[in-house]
Coordinates of C-alpha atoms in Angstrom, one line a residue:
Chain A
M91 CA -20.2 -20.1 -60.3
S92 CA -19.2 -17.2 -62.5
D93 CA -17.3 -14.2 -61.3
S94 CA -20.0 -11.8 -62.2
L95 CA -22.4 -13.7 -59.9
V96 CA -20.0 -13.4 -57.0
T97 CA -19.7 -9.7 -57.5
E98 CA -23.5 -9.5 -57.6
I99 CA -23.8 -11.3 -54.3
T100 CA -21.2 -9.2 -52.4
N101 CA -22.2 -5.9 -53.8
A102 CA -26.0 -6.2 -54.2
G103 CA -26.7 -5.9 -50.5
N104 CA -29.0 -8.7 -49.4
P105 CA -29.8 -7.4 -45.9
V106 CA -28.9 -10.8 -44.3
D107 CA -25.5 -11.0 -46.0
A108 CA -24.0 -9.2 -43.0
I109 CA -24.9 -12.2 -40.8
L110 CA -24.2 -15.1 -43.3
R111 CA -21.1 -16.8 -44.5
T112 CA -21.9 -16.2 -48.1
D113 CA -18.9 -18.1 -49.3
R114 CA -20.5 -21.3 -48.0
M115 CA -23.7 -20.9 -50.0
P116 CA -25.6 -22.6 -51.4
H117 CA -26.2 -24.5 -48.3
I118 CA -26.9 -28.3 -47.8
W119 CA -30.6 -28.0 -46.9
C120 CA -33.1 -29.6 -49.2
P121 CA -35.3 -27.5 -51.6
G122 CA -38.1 -26.1 -49.5
C123 CA -36.6 -26.9 -46.2
G124 CA -37.8 -24.4 -43.6
I125 CA -34.5 -24.0 -41.7
G126 CA -33.2 -21.4 -44.2
T127 CA -36.4 -19.4 -43.6
T128 CA -35.9 -19.4 -39.9
V129 CA -32.3 -18.3 -40.3
N130 CA -33.6 -15.4 -42.5
S131 CA -35.9 -14.3 -39.7
F132 CA -33.2 -14.7 -37.1
A133 CA -30.8 -12.6 -39.2
R134 CA -33.4 -9.9 -39.7
A135 CA -34.2 -9.9 -36.0
L136 CA -30.5 -9.4 -35.2
I137 CA -30.3 -6.5 -37.6
D138 CA -33.5 -4.9 -36.5
S139 CA -32.7 -5.1 -32.7
K140 CA -29.2 -3.7 -33.3
I141 CA -27.6 -6.3 -31.0
D142 CA -23.8 -6.0 -30.8
L143 CA -22.7 -9.0 -32.9
G144 CA -19.4 -9.1 -31.1
S145 CA -21.2 -10.0 -27.8
L146 CA -23.3 -12.8 -29.4
A147 CA -22.5 -16.5 -29.5
L148 CA -24.6 -19.1 -31.4
V149 CA -24.5 -22.7 -30.3
S150 CA -25.8 -25.6 -32.3
G151 CA -26.0 -29.3 -31.8
I152 CA -26.1 -32.0 -34.4
G153 CA -28.6 -32.4 -37.1
C154 CA -30.0 -30.5 -40.1
T155 CA -30.6 -27.4 -37.9
G156 CA -27.2 -28.0 -36.2
R157 CA -25.6 -26.8 -39.5
V158 CA -26.8 -23.3 -38.8
A159 CA -23.7 -22.7 -36.7
G160 CA -21.6 -23.1 -39.9
Y161 CA -23.6 -20.7 -42.0
V162 CA -23.7 -17.6 -39.7
K163 CA -20.9 -15.1 -39.6
L164 CA -21.0 -14.9 -35.8
D165 CA -19.0 -16.6 -33.0
S166 CA -20.6 -20.1 -33.3
F167 CA -20.1 -23.5 -31.8
H168 CA -21.1 -26.7 -33.5
T169 CA -21.2 -29.0 -30.5
T170 CA -21.8 -32.7 -29.8
H171 CA -25.2 -34.3 -30.2
G172 CA -27.7 -33.0 -27.7
R173 CA -25.2 -30.9 -25.8
A174 CA -25.8 -27.5 -27.3
I175 CA -27.4 -26.3 -24.0
P176 CA -24.6 -27.5 -21.7
F177 CA -22.0 -25.8 -24.0
A178 CA -24.1 -22.6 -24.0
T179 CA -24.5 -22.8 -20.2
G180 CA -20.8 -22.9 -19.8
L181 CA -20.3 -19.9 -22.2
K182 CA -22.9 -17.9 -20.3
L183 CA -21.5 -18.7 -16.9
A184 CA -17.9 -17.9 -17.9
N185 CA -18.9 -14.7 -19.6
P186 CA -22.2 -13.4 -18.3
N187 CA -22.1 -10.4 -20.7
L188 CA -22.5 -12.6 -23.7
N189 CA -25.8 -13.0 -25.5
V190 CA -26.0 -16.8 -26.0
V191 CA -28.3 -18.3 -28.6
V192 CA -29.0 -22.0 -28.9
Y193 CA -30.1 -22.9 -32.4
S194 CA -31.0 -26.5 -32.8
G195 CA -33.5 -29.0 -33.9
D196 CA -36.2 -30.9 -32.0
G197 CA -34.3 -34.2 -32.0
D198 CA -31.2 -32.6 -30.7
L199 CA -32.9 -30.4 -28.0
S200 CA -35.8 -32.6 -26.8
A201 CA -34.6 -36.2 -27.3
I202 CA -30.8 -36.6 -26.9
G203 CA -30.6 -33.2 -25.1
G204 CA -34.0 -33.4 -23.4
N205 CA -32.6 -33.6 -19.9
H206 CA -30.5 -30.5 -20.5
L207 CA -33.5 -28.6 -21.9
I208 CA -35.7 -29.1 -18.8
H209 CA -32.9 -28.4 -16.4
A210 CA -31.7 -25.2 -18.2
A211 CA -35.4 -24.1 -18.0
R212 CA -35.6 -25.0 -14.4
R213 CA -32.4 -23.1 -13.5
N214 CA -33.6 -20.2 -15.7
I215 CA -30.2 -19.8 -17.4
D216 CA -30.2 -16.7 -19.6
L217 CA -30.3 -18.5 -23.0
K218 CA -32.3 -17.8 -26.1
V219 CA -33.3 -21.2 -27.4
I220 CA -34.6 -21.5 -31.0
C221 CA -35.9 -24.9 -31.7
V222 CA -36.6 -25.7 -35.4
N223 CA -39.2 -28.5 -35.1
N224 CA -39.5 -30.5 -38.3
L225 CA -41.3 -33.3 -36.5
I226 CA -38.7 -36.0 -37.3
Y227 CA -35.0 -36.9 -37.2
A228 CA -34.2 -35.6 -40.6
M229 CA -30.5 -35.9 -41.0
T230 CA -30.4 -39.6 -40.0
G231 CA -33.1 -40.7 -42.4
G232 CA -36.5 -39.9 -41.0
Q233 CA -36.8 -41.9 -37.7
T234 CA -39.6 -41.2 -35.2
A235 CA -38.6 -38.3 -32.9
P236 CA -40.2 -37.4 -29.6
T237 CA -42.1 -34.7 -31.4
T238 CA -43.5 -36.9 -34.2
P239 CA -47.3 -36.7 -34.1
G240 CA -49.4 -39.8 -33.9
H241 CA -50.1 -41.9 -37.0
S242 CA -47.2 -40.4 -39.0
I243 CA -45.3 -42.8 -41.2
T244 CA -41.6 -42.8 -40.4
S245 CA -38.7 -45.1 -41.3
T246 CA -38.9 -46.7 -37.8
N247 CA -42.7 -46.8 -37.7
P248 CA -43.7 -47.8 -41.3
Y249 CA -47.2 -48.6 -40.1
G250 CA -47.6 -45.3 -38.3
T251 CA -46.3 -43.8 -35.1
F252 CA -48.2 -44.8 -31.9
E253 CA -46.1 -43.1 -29.2
P254 CA -47.6 -40.0 -27.6
S255 CA -45.4 -37.0 -28.6
F256 CA -44.0 -34.1 -26.7
N257 CA -45.7 -30.7 -26.7
L258 CA -42.5 -28.6 -26.4
P259 CA -44.1 -25.3 -25.3
H260 CA -46.0 -27.1 -22.5
L261 CA -42.8 -29.0 -21.4
V262 CA -40.6 -25.9 -21.1
E263 CA -43.3 -23.8 -19.5
A264 CA -43.8 -26.5 -16.8
A265 CA -40.0 -26.6 -16.4
G266 CA -39.8 -22.8 -15.8
A267 CA -39.0 -20.9 -19.0
V268 CA -39.8 -17.2 -18.9
Y269 CA -40.6 -16.7 -22.5
V270 CA -42.3 -19.4 -24.7
A271 CA -43.5 -18.8 -28.2
R272 CA -44.3 -21.0 -31.2
W273 CA -44.5 -20.0 -34.9
T274 CA -44.3 -21.8 -38.2
T275 CA -42.0 -21.0 -41.1
F276 CA -45.1 -19.2 -42.6
H277 CA -45.0 -16.6 -39.8
V278 CA -41.7 -15.0 -40.8
R279 CA -42.3 -11.5 -39.5
Q280 CA -43.9 -12.7 -36.2
L281 CA -40.9 -15.0 -35.7
A282 CA -38.5 -12.2 -36.2
R283 CA -40.4 -10.0 -33.7
S284 CA -40.5 -12.9 -31.2
I285 CA -36.7 -13.4 -31.5
S286 CA -36.2 -9.6 -30.9
E287 CA -38.5 -9.8 -27.8
A288 CA -36.6 -12.8 -26.5
F289 CA -33.3 -10.9 -26.6
K290 CA -34.9 -8.3 -24.3
K291 CA -35.8 -10.9 -21.7
K292 CA -33.5 -12.1 -19.0
G293 CA -33.9 -15.8 -18.5
F294 CA -34.6 -19.0 -20.4
S295 CA -36.5 -18.1 -23.6
F296 CA -37.8 -20.8 -25.9
I297 CA -39.1 -20.3 -29.4
E298 CA -40.4 -23.3 -31.3
V299 CA -40.6 -23.0 -35.1
I300 CA -42.6 -25.6 -36.9
S301 CA -40.8 -26.3 -40.2
P302 CA -41.5 -28.6 -43.2
C303 CA -39.2 -31.5 -43.9
P304 CA -40.3 -32.1 -47.5
T305 CA -37.8 -34.9 -48.2
L306 CA -38.6 -37.2 -45.2
Y307 CA -41.7 -36.2 -43.3
Q308 CA -44.0 -34.7 -46.0
R309 CA -43.1 -37.1 -48.7
R310 CA -43.5 -40.3 -46.6
N311 CA -46.8 -39.0 -45.3
K312 CA -48.1 -37.9 -48.7
L313 CA -48.5 -34.4 -47.5
G314 CA -47.1 -32.8 -50.7
D315 CA -44.1 -30.6 -51.0
A316 CA -42.8 -27.6 -49.1
L317 CA -45.2 -25.3 -50.8
D318 CA -48.2 -27.4 -49.9
T319 CA -47.0 -27.5 -46.3
M320 CA -46.7 -23.7 -46.2
K321 CA -50.2 -23.4 -47.5
Y322 CA -51.3 -25.9 -44.8
Y323 CA -49.6 -23.7 -42.2
K324 CA -51.3 -20.6 -43.6
E325 CA -54.7 -22.2 -43.6
K326 CA -54.6 -24.3 -40.3
S327 CA -52.5 -22.2 -37.9
K328 CA -54.4 -20.1 -35.4
V329 CA -52.7 -17.2 -33.6
R330 CA -53.6 -17.4 -29.9
N331 CA -51.3 -15.3 -27.9
G332 CA -51.4 -16.2 -24.2
S333 CA -53.3 -19.4 -24.8
P334 CA -52.6 -22.3 -22.3
T335 CA -49.7 -24.4 -23.7
S336 CA -51.5 -27.6 -22.6
E337 CA -53.9 -27.1 -25.5
A338 CA -51.1 -26.5 -28.1
G339 CA -50.4 -30.2 -28.9
L340 CA -49.6 -31.0 -32.5
T341 CA -51.4 -33.5 -34.8
M342 CA -50.4 -34.5 -38.3
T343 CA -53.0 -32.5 -40.3
G344 CA -54.9 -30.6 -37.6
E345 CA -54.8 -27.1 -36.3
I346 CA -51.5 -25.6 -35.2
I347 CA -51.8 -23.2 -32.3
V348 CA -49.2 -20.5 -32.6
G349 CA -48.4 -17.3 -30.7
K350 CA -46.6 -16.1 -27.7
F351 CA -47.7 -18.3 -24.9
V352 CA -45.6 -17.3 -21.9
D353 CA -44.0 -14.0 -21.0
R354 CA -43.2 -13.8 -17.3
D355 CA -40.4 -12.7 -15.0
R356 CA -38.4 -14.9 -12.7
P357 CA -34.9 -14.3 -11.4
D358 CA -32.3 -16.0 -13.6
Y359 CA -29.5 -18.3 -12.6
G360 CA -26.8 -15.6 -12.2
T361 CA -29.1 -13.4 -10.1
M362 CA -30.2 -16.2 -7.8
M363 CA -26.6 -17.3 -7.4
R364 CA -25.3 -13.9 -6.5
A365 CA -28.2 -13.3 -4.1
Q366 CA -27.6 -16.6 -2.3
Y367 CA -23.8 -15.9 -2.0
A368 CA -24.4 -12.4 -0.8
E369 CA -26.9 -13.7 1.8
A370 CA -24.6 -16.5 3.0
L371 CA -21.2 -14.7 2.9
G372 CA -22.2 -11.1 3.6
D373 CA -19.4 -8.6 3.1
E374 CA -16.9 -11.4 2.2
Y375 CA -18.7 -11.8 -1.1
V376 CA -17.3 -9.5 -3.8
E377 CA -18.8 -9.8 -7.3
Q378 CA -16.4 -10.6 -10.1
D379 CA -17.1 -7.5 -12.0
Q380 CA -16.1 -5.4 -9.0
R381 CA -13.0 -7.5 -8.6
E382 CA -12.1 -7.0 -12.2
Q383 CA -12.5 -3.3 -11.9
D384 CA -10.4 -3.2 -8.8
R385 CA -7.6 -5.2 -10.5
M386 CA -7.7 -2.9 -13.6
E387 CA -7.5 0.1 -11.3
H388 CA -4.6 -1.4 -9.5
D389 CA -2.8 -2.2 -12.8
R390 CA -3.4 1.3 -14.0
T391 CA -1.9 2.9 -10.9
E392 CA 1.1 0.5 -11.1
N393 CA 1.7 1.4 -14.8
D394 CA 1.4 5.1 -14.0
Q395 CA 4.2 5.0 -11.5
P396 CA 7.2 4.2 -13.8
E397 CA 6.1 7.0 -16.1
M398 CA 6.2 9.5 -13.3
V399 CA 9.7 8.3 -12.4
C400 CA 10.9 8.7 -16.0
S401 CA 9.6 12.2 -16.3
Chain B
M102 CA -43.6 3.3 -61.3
A103 CA -42.4 0.4 -59.1
K104 CA -41.6 1.2 -55.5
G105 CA -39.2 -1.7 -55.2
R106 CA -36.8 -3.9 -57.1
V107 CA -36.2 -7.6 -56.8
T108 CA -32.8 -9.1 -57.1
I109 CA -32.4 -12.9 -57.7
V110 CA -29.2 -14.8 -57.1
V111 CA -30.1 -17.6 -59.6
E112 CA -27.2 -19.9 -58.6
H113 CA -28.5 -20.2 -55.0
C114 CA -32.1 -20.9 -55.9
K115 CA -33.6 -24.4 -55.4
A116 CA -36.9 -23.6 -57.0
C117 CA -39.2 -24.3 -53.9
G118 CA -41.6 -21.6 -55.3
L119 CA -42.3 -19.9 -51.9
C120 CA -41.4 -16.5 -53.3
V121 CA -43.8 -16.9 -56.3
E122 CA -46.6 -18.2 -54.1
F123 CA -46.4 -15.6 -51.2
C124 CA -45.5 -12.4 -53.1
P125 CA -48.5 -10.2 -52.2
S126 CA -48.4 -8.4 -55.6
H127 CA -47.6 -11.4 -57.8
V128 CA -44.4 -10.0 -59.2
L129 CA -42.7 -13.4 -59.8
A130 CA -43.1 -16.6 -61.8
L131 CA -40.8 -19.7 -62.1
S132 CA -38.9 -19.4 -65.3
S133 CA -38.4 -22.2 -67.8
A134 CA -34.6 -21.6 -67.7
F135 CA -32.3 -23.8 -65.6
N136 CA -29.5 -22.7 -63.3
S137 CA -26.3 -24.8 -63.1
K138 CA -27.8 -27.2 -60.6
G139 CA -30.8 -27.9 -62.8
Y140 CA -33.5 -25.9 -60.9
H141 CA -35.9 -23.4 -62.4
P142 CA -35.2 -20.1 -60.6
P143 CA -38.0 -17.4 -60.5
H144 CA -38.0 -14.4 -62.8
V145 CA -39.7 -11.1 -62.6
V146 CA -42.9 -10.9 -64.7
H147 CA -44.5 -7.8 -63.3
P148 CA -41.7 -5.5 -62.1
E149 CA -44.1 -2.5 -61.9
N150 CA -46.1 -4.1 -59.1
C151 CA -43.1 -4.6 -56.7
S152 CA -43.6 -2.7 -53.5
G153 CA -40.2 -3.6 -52.1
C154 CA -41.7 -5.3 -49.0
D155 CA -39.0 -8.0 -49.1
L156 CA -41.4 -10.7 -48.1
C157 CA -39.8 -12.9 -50.9
G158 CA -36.5 -12.3 -49.2
M159 CA -37.9 -13.3 -45.8
Y160 CA -39.5 -16.5 -47.1
C161 CA -36.6 -17.7 -49.3
P162 CA -34.9 -20.6 -47.5
D163 CA -31.8 -20.2 -49.8
F164 CA -31.1 -16.5 -49.4
A165 CA -31.4 -16.3 -53.1
I166 CA -33.9 -13.4 -53.5
Y167 CA -34.5 -10.1 -51.9
A168 CA -36.3 -6.8 -52.6
T169 CA -35.2 -3.3 -51.9
K170 CA -37.2 -0.1 -51.8
V171 CA -36.5 2.3 -54.6
A172 CA -36.3 5.9 -53.8
P173 CA -39.0 7.9 -55.6
T174 CA -36.5 10.0 -57.5
E175 CA -34.5 7.0 -58.5
G176 CA -37.6 5.1 -59.7
G177 CA -38.9 8.0 -61.6
G178 CA -41.2 9.4 -58.9
K179 CA -44.9 8.7 -58.1

């Protein structure tokens, strides 16, 4: 890469450069892969909603989408396979003031980490989960995933998939998420707006993004390249905000229902925990923030005293 | 005069063609030139049509293109 080009990148002012580790570009994702587009929308949502980047942590699992953690200039974790949500839960419980985002793929979140996904939604832990769903295990060579629609050709089902697939918005709504939306990589502005909205919610927010995998899914199923897939998304996706998630199942070439499906309020894990302790322990229960403040107050008065003696 | 200006980071481009397809005012086309990885990056064919909406930048999976609004005085006024 020439020096002049580097100067252009750093000085030109791509709006998302503030969020990206530009020294690691170009990234490893295939030509036309939708993950970069979702990162673009995510970065713009962060910039538009003016979130303090110092109080934000991004957690990724393993897989193509798991690489996002390495490309963003935020505090980020690249965790073990399927365990992005447990790591994020730990972060959130240890420091409740953090905004914790889980950015991972469908295989990582719904297959290996499927149990963690439903239990985090049940407990309503305050996490923003962005699930890039490319309908397949992409990094390992295109095996059937729990989200692969019926009749798709994959490396483990060369005569077509016959397993019923997960409808992720329906799953997380049933488990108790407070915010559920689905978009495709064609809906970049809607996706950015949805991510901004999720940051304003307290509780388990889940945003599914349907993304092309031109190398393994589209090619094996003769669905063309990334551009053809984006045209298919444009033509066949129907925005139905508030539509029942039970009707939002995916098929290989059929209609894709997108939109904001669920936006409701439920007390989150931290609120329920504090309410329970306050009820059970009464005055004995002191919240940690209060304790911290008391301790800092105590330290300050102790530090003041020697100064007074000196003067 | 153009209301926006497109900047292309040719070495990051993987020639998926999304910017060319989804530009609402058809400013771009894939060029016949190669970048160092052997892809054909887009080039600007109708700079006067650019509105600076940055939709190309939002679609680009490789962060290789973006558009900025040009101030009326800077762009010659309209």
